[in-house]
mmCIF file of C-alpha atoms in Angstrom:
data_model
loop_
_atom_site.group_PDB
_atom_site.id
_atom_site.type_symbol
_atom_site.label_atom_id
_atom_site.label_comp_id
_atom_site.label_asym_id
_atom_site.label_seq_id
_atom_site.Cartn_x
_atom_site.Cartn_y
_atom_site.Cartn_z
ATOM 1 C CA MET H 1 -4.312 -53.656 -3.925
ATOM 2 C CA ALA H 2 -5.030 -55.970 -1.013
ATOM 3 C CA LYS H 3 -2.197 -57.851 0.498
ATOM 4 C CA ASP H 4 -1.437 -61.203 -0.598
ATOM 5 C CA ASP H 5 -2.901 -64.069 1.369
ATOM 6 C CA PRO H 6 -0.182 -66.534 2.369
ATOM 7 C CA GLU H 7 -2.729 -69.267 1.992
ATOM 8 C CA ASN H 8 -3.967 -68.031 -1.314
ATOM 9 C CA PRO H 9 -0.769 -66.995 -3.489
ATOM 10 C CA THR H 10 -3.293 -66.000 -6.409
ATOM 11 C CA HIS H 11 -5.295 -63.346 -4.270
ATOM 12 C CA GLY H 12 -2.622 -60.278 -5.024
ATOM 13 C CA TRP H 13 -2.726 -61.640 -8.761
ATOM 14 C CA ARG H 14 -6.415 -61.428 -9.193
ATOM 15 C CA ASP H 15 -6.990 -57.917 -7.665
ATOM 16 C CA GLU H 16 -4.461 -56.557 -9.968
ATOM 17 C CA ARG H 17 -6.331 -58.474 -12.822
ATOM 18 C CA GLU H 18 -9.690 -57.207 -11.991
ATOM 19 C CA HIS H 19 -8.297 -53.745 -11.390
ATOM 20 C CA SER H 20 -6.885 -53.478 -14.965
ATOM 21 C CA LEU H 21 -10.001 -54.857 -16.505
ATOM 22 C CA SER H 22 -12.108 -52.075 -14.573
ATOM 23 C CA GLY H 23 -10.233 -49.721 -16.639
ATOM 24 C CA PRO H 24 -9.590 -48.568 -20.329
ATOM 25 C CA ILE H 25 -10.308 -52.454 -21.683
ATOM 26 C CA ALA H 26 -14.097 -52.202 -20.137
ATOM 27 C CA ALA H 27 -14.691 -48.941 -21.108
ATOM 28 C CA GLY H 28 -12.799 -48.764 -24.612
ATOM 29 C CA PRO H 29 -14.507 -51.212 -26.784
ATOM 30 C CA HIS H 30 -17.716 -49.929 -25.918
ATOM 31 C CA MET H 31 -17.427 -46.321 -26.708
ATOM 32 C CA HIS H 32 -18.036 -46.604 -30.479
ATOM 33 C CA HIS H 33 -21.707 -47.812 -29.903
ATOM 34 C CA ARG H 34 -23.305 -45.007 -28.102
ATOM 35 C CA ARG H 35 -25.059 -42.748 -30.315
ATOM 36 C CA HIS H 36 -24.525 -38.971 -30.434
ATOM 37 C CA ALA H 37 -27.009 -36.329 -30.758
ATOM 38 C CA PRO H 38 -26.951 -35.170 -34.592
ATOM 39 C CA PRO H 39 -25.748 -31.986 -35.115
ATOM 40 C CA LEU H 40 -27.713 -28.887 -34.666
ATOM 41 C CA TYR H 41 -28.189 -26.678 -37.691
ATOM 42 C CA GLY H 42 -30.360 -24.185 -35.559
ATOM 43 C CA VAL H 43 -33.664 -23.341 -34.135
ATOM 44 C CA ILE H 44 -36.835 -22.493 -36.368
ATOM 45 C CA ALA H 45 -40.173 -20.805 -35.264
ATOM 46 C CA GLU H 46 -43.601 -21.158 -36.853
ATOM 47 C CA PHE H 47 -45.736 -17.798 -37.265
ATOM 48 C CA GLU H 48 -49.281 -17.172 -38.506
ATOM 49 C CA THR H 49 -49.224 -14.132 -40.451
ATOM 50 C CA PRO H 50 -46.574 -11.942 -42.083
ATOM 51 C CA GLY H 51 -46.612 -9.518 -39.422
ATOM 52 C CA ASP H 52 -45.612 -11.738 -36.771
ATOM 53 C CA LEU H 53 -42.677 -12.845 -38.989
ATOM 54 C CA VAL H 54 -41.552 -9.680 -39.866
ATOM 55 C CA HIS H 55 -41.888 -8.194 -36.186
ATOM 56 C CA ALA H 56 -40.158 -11.487 -34.867
ATOM 57 C CA ALA H 57 -37.268 -10.829 -37.670
ATOM 58 C CA ARG H 58 -36.829 -7.063 -36.479
ATOM 59 C CA LYS H 59 -36.589 -7.964 -32.782
ATOM 60 C CA VAL H 60 -34.271 -10.836 -33.315
ATOM 61 C CA TYR H 61 -32.023 -8.749 -35.590
ATOM 62 C CA GLU H 62 -32.062 -6.084 -32.852
ATOM 63 C CA GLN H 63 -30.703 -8.645 -30.363
ATOM 64 C CA GLY H 64 -27.464 -9.060 -32.613
ATOM 65 C CA TYR H 65 -27.981 -12.453 -34.496
ATOM 66 C CA ARG H 66 -26.928 -12.112 -37.911
ATOM 67 C CA ARG H 67 -27.350 -15.740 -38.998
ATOM 68 C CA ILE H 68 -31.054 -15.557 -39.604
ATOM 69 C CA ASN H 69 -33.614 -16.061 -42.175
ATOM 70 C CA GLY H 70 -37.081 -16.133 -43.261
ATOM 71 C CA TYR H 71 -39.329 -18.392 -45.311
ATOM 72 C CA SER H 72 -42.761 -17.484 -46.681
ATOM 73 C CA PRO H 73 -45.212 -18.307 -49.686
ATOM 74 C CA TYR H 74 -44.766 -15.112 -51.073
ATOM 75 C CA PRO H 75 -41.989 -12.387 -51.275
ATOM 76 C CA ILE H 76 -42.204 -9.826 -48.174
ATOM 77 C CA GLU H 77 -40.663 -6.590 -48.828
ATOM 78 C CA GLU H 78 -40.102 -5.697 -45.309
ATOM 79 C CA LEU H 79 -38.560 -9.069 -44.227
ATOM 80 C CA SER H 80 -35.375 -8.832 -46.070
ATOM 81 C CA GLU H 81 -34.950 -5.362 -44.468
ATOM 82 C CA ALA H 82 -35.825 -6.743 -41.137
ATOM 83 C CA ILE H 83 -33.187 -9.454 -41.544
ATOM 84 C CA GLY H 84 -30.715 -7.194 -42.520
ATOM 85 C CA PHE H 85 -30.384 -8.292 -46.212
ATOM 86 C CA THR H 86 -29.965 -5.143 -47.697
ATOM 87 C CA HIS H 87 -27.274 -6.145 -50.345
ATOM 88 C CA THR H 88 -26.747 -8.404 -53.148
ATOM 89 C CA SER H 89 -24.026 -9.135 -55.879
ATOM 90 C CA LEU H 90 -26.494 -10.027 -58.347
ATOM 91 C CA PRO H 91 -26.285 -6.407 -60.097
ATOM 92 C CA LEU H 92 -22.440 -6.800 -60.212
ATOM 93 C CA ILE H 93 -22.626 -9.914 -61.719
ATOM 94 C CA VAL H 94 -25.074 -8.822 -64.347
ATOM 95 C CA PHE H 95 -23.083 -5.847 -65.383
ATOM 96 C CA ILE H 96 -20.051 -7.755 -65.549
ATOM 97 C CA GLY H 97 -21.695 -10.364 -67.791
ATOM 98 C CA GLY H 98 -22.772 -7.723 -69.938
ATOM 99 C CA VAL H 99 -19.392 -6.181 -70.601
ATOM 100 C CA LEU H 100 -18.149 -9.338 -71.238
ATOM 101 C CA GLY H 101 -20.643 -10.185 -73.709
ATOM 102 C CA GLY H 102 -20.332 -6.791 -75.523
ATOM 103 C CA ILE H 103 -16.758 -7.344 -75.630
ATOM 104 C CA ALA H 104 -17.075 -10.627 -77.201
ATOM 105 C CA GLY H 105 -19.473 -9.833 -79.674
ATOM 106 C CA PHE H 106 -17.298 -6.606 -80.839
ATOM 107 C CA GLY H 107 -14.372 -9.064 -80.713
ATOM 108 C CA MET H 108 -15.824 -11.843 -82.967
ATOM 109 C CA GLN H 109 -17.079 -9.148 -85.649
ATOM 110 C CA TYR H 110 -13.551 -7.233 -85.450
ATOM 111 C CA TYR H 111 -11.801 -10.722 -86.274
ATOM 112 C CA MET H 112 -14.045 -11.549 -88.946
ATOM 113 C CA GLU H 113 -13.971 -8.576 -90.756
ATOM 114 C CA VAL H 114 -10.600 -7.141 -90.327
ATOM 115 C CA ILE H 115 -8.100 -10.110 -89.490
ATOM 116 C CA ASP H 116 -9.785 -13.466 -90.786
ATOM 117 C CA TYR H 117 -11.682 -12.421 -94.003
ATOM 118 C CA PRO H 118 -11.435 -8.623 -94.747
ATOM 119 C CA LEU H 119 -13.952 -7.490 -97.601
ATOM 120 C CA ASN H 120 -13.949 -4.157 -99.375
ATOM 121 C CA VAL H 121 -17.818 -3.314 -99.372
ATOM 122 C CA GLY H 122 -18.180 -0.019 -101.130
ATOM 123 C CA GLY H 123 -14.824 1.202 -100.176
ATOM 124 C CA LYS H 124 -15.284 1.438 -96.267
ATOM 125 C CA PRO H 125 -12.606 0.697 -93.737
ATOM 126 C CA PHE H 126 -12.527 -2.862 -92.796
ATOM 127 C CA ASN H 127 -12.805 -1.751 -89.131
ATOM 128 C CA SER H 128 -16.422 -0.337 -89.886
ATOM 129 C CA TRP H 129 -17.399 -0.225 -86.187
ATOM 130 C CA PRO H 130 -20.775 1.688 -86.255
ATOM 131 C CA ALA H 131 -22.087 -1.798 -88.798
ATOM 132 C CA PHE H 132 -21.132 -3.854 -85.554
ATOM 133 C CA ILE H 133 -23.142 -1.951 -82.841
ATOM 134 C CA PRO H 134 -26.356 -4.268 -83.440
ATOM 135 C CA ILE H 135 -24.777 -7.460 -83.119
ATOM 136 C CA THR H 136 -22.363 -5.867 -79.861
ATOM 137 C CA PHE H 137 -25.745 -4.772 -78.139
ATOM 138 C CA GLU H 138 -27.650 -8.289 -78.904
ATOM 139 C CA CYS H 139 -24.121 -9.967 -77.432
ATOM 140 C CA ILE H 140 -24.612 -7.680 -74.300
ATOM 141 C CA VAL H 141 -28.283 -8.587 -73.427
ATOM 142 C CA LEU H 142 -27.858 -12.036 -74.439
ATOM 143 C CA ALA H 143 -24.957 -12.351 -71.716
ATOM 144 C CA ALA H 144 -26.298 -10.353 -69.127
ATOM 145 C CA ALA H 145 -29.635 -12.117 -69.202
ATOM 146 C CA PHE H 146 -27.373 -15.746 -68.914
ATOM 147 C CA SER H 147 -25.330 -14.136 -65.933
ATOM 148 C CA ALA H 148 -28.812 -12.954 -64.320
ATOM 149 C CA VAL H 149 -30.168 -16.299 -64.434
ATOM 150 C CA LEU H 150 -26.931 -18.055 -63.291
ATOM 151 C CA GLY H 151 -25.958 -15.603 -60.999
ATOM 152 C CA MET H 152 -29.320 -16.109 -58.974
ATOM 153 C CA LEU H 153 -29.206 -20.041 -58.812
ATOM 154 C CA ILE H 154 -25.639 -19.894 -57.633
ATOM 155 C CA LEU H 155 -26.318 -16.900 -55.106
ATOM 156 C CA ASN H 156 -29.515 -18.833 -53.862
ATOM 157 C CA LYS H 157 -27.242 -22.003 -53.708
ATOM 158 C CA LEU H 158 -29.917 -23.881 -56.300
ATOM 159 C CA PRO H 159 -30.734 -26.629 -57.305
ATOM 160 C CA GLN H 160 -30.799 -27.460 -53.450
ATOM 161 C CA PRO H 161 -32.996 -31.019 -53.424
ATOM 162 C CA TYR H 162 -31.945 -30.950 -49.254
ATOM 163 C CA HIS H 163 -32.173 -28.159 -46.615
ATOM 164 C CA PRO H 164 -31.858 -29.186 -42.734
ATOM 165 C CA VAL H 165 -35.330 -26.955 -42.629
ATOM 166 C CA PHE H 166 -37.057 -29.517 -44.605
ATOM 167 C CA ASN H 167 -37.046 -31.640 -41.631
ATOM 168 C CA THR H 168 -39.144 -29.114 -39.628
ATOM 169 C CA PRO H 169 -42.878 -30.166 -38.628
ATOM 170 C CA ASN H 170 -44.922 -28.249 -40.930
ATOM 171 C CA PHE H 171 -42.363 -26.530 -42.863
ATOM 172 C CA ALA H 172 -44.499 -27.952 -45.784
ATOM 173 C CA LEU H 173 -46.552 -25.102 -44.949
ATOM 174 C CA ALA H 174 -44.283 -22.245 -45.585
ATOM 175 C CA THR H 175 -45.503 -22.788 -49.436
ATOM 176 C CA ARG H 176 -49.109 -22.159 -48.398
ATOM 177 C CA ASP H 177 -50.004 -20.207 -45.364
ATOM 178 C CA ARG H 178 -47.194 -20.198 -42.681
ATOM 179 C CA PHE H 179 -44.291 -18.104 -42.167
ATOM 180 C CA PHE H 180 -41.093 -19.555 -40.328
ATOM 181 C CA LEU H 181 -37.808 -17.647 -39.030
ATOM 182 C CA ALA H 182 -34.498 -19.313 -38.616
ATOM 183 C CA VAL H 183 -31.708 -18.725 -36.485
ATOM 184 C CA GLU H 184 -28.893 -20.682 -37.235
ATOM 185 C CA ALA H 185 -26.222 -22.474 -34.856
ATOM 186 C CA ASN H 186 -23.205 -21.040 -36.311
ATOM 187 C CA ASP H 187 -24.177 -17.633 -35.370
ATOM 188 C CA PRO H 188 -21.643 -16.235 -32.579
ATOM 189 C CA LYS H 189 -24.587 -15.184 -30.311
ATOM 190 C CA PHE H 190 -26.321 -18.608 -30.294
ATOM 191 C CA ASP H 191 -27.234 -19.958 -27.275
ATOM 192 C CA HIS H 192 -30.139 -22.809 -27.762
ATOM 193 C CA GLY H 193 -32.191 -22.034 -24.634
ATOM 194 C CA LYS H 194 -31.899 -18.135 -24.895
ATOM 195 C CA VAL H 195 -32.590 -18.230 -28.470
ATOM 196 C CA THR H 196 -35.679 -20.941 -27.862
ATOM 197 C CA SER H 197 -37.001 -18.519 -24.983
ATOM 198 C CA MET H 198 -36.643 -15.407 -27.127
ATOM 199 C CA LEU H 199 -38.750 -17.265 -30.116
ATOM 200 C CA HIS H 200 -41.453 -18.117 -28.084
ATOM 201 C CA SER H 201 -41.930 -14.766 -26.349
ATOM 202 C CA LEU H 202 -42.075 -13.349 -29.738
ATOM 203 C CA GLY H 203 -45.664 -15.026 -30.106
ATOM 204 C CA ALA H 204 -44.107 -18.189 -32.306
ATOM 205 C CA LEU H 205 -46.857 -20.825 -32.580
ATOM 206 C CA GLU H 206 -44.376 -23.548 -32.240
ATOM 207 C CA VAL H 207 -40.501 -23.533 -32.115
ATOM 208 C CA SER H 208 -38.537 -26.560 -33.410
ATOM 209 C CA ASP H 209 -34.976 -27.811 -33.477
ATOM 210 C CA VAL H 210 -33.417 -28.188 -36.849
ATOM 211 C CA GLU H 211 -31.069 -31.069 -37.079
ATOM 212 C CA VAL H 212 -28.276 -31.259 -39.829
#
């Protein structure tokens, strides 16, 4: 602060006031008006042929990236192997559903025939389990089928009305004749500049940022 002017006793007070106004008061109230860049979901590359997509997926996986995904108009068997997707929990879900369905079907018949309303039919025992097998089998098939459908929907996070990749230019062509490879930003090795350069070097037609 400048020294007080004896001829102007308010000079020092004015300097002190101006100094205080140039600090947090000047910056604070306007900070919330600044627009921040939307969070990044990842980077996606567009390819012309399935061979190009599979080749790029293999190279990206070899570089150590694991949060990657491919999109194509039809299933590509090599693609799932290229991105390291070699295991699924669906068979286990179907097996557990079938076992629970079989137990429920047999238990239902046992309860009705032995506990709730036992009938003596031709001198046969109440727990005539061979007669329970057809219904038990049908319950196994029914429960396993429902488990397969529900498990597939849950594992694929369906239905999914919105996904960040829907914002990508030309992504509608993923249902026609274009192939896409996405590297997610939450991958431990993700670096925006390196990933973008790598995808360009792998022959991508276009590389775009995907916002959440």
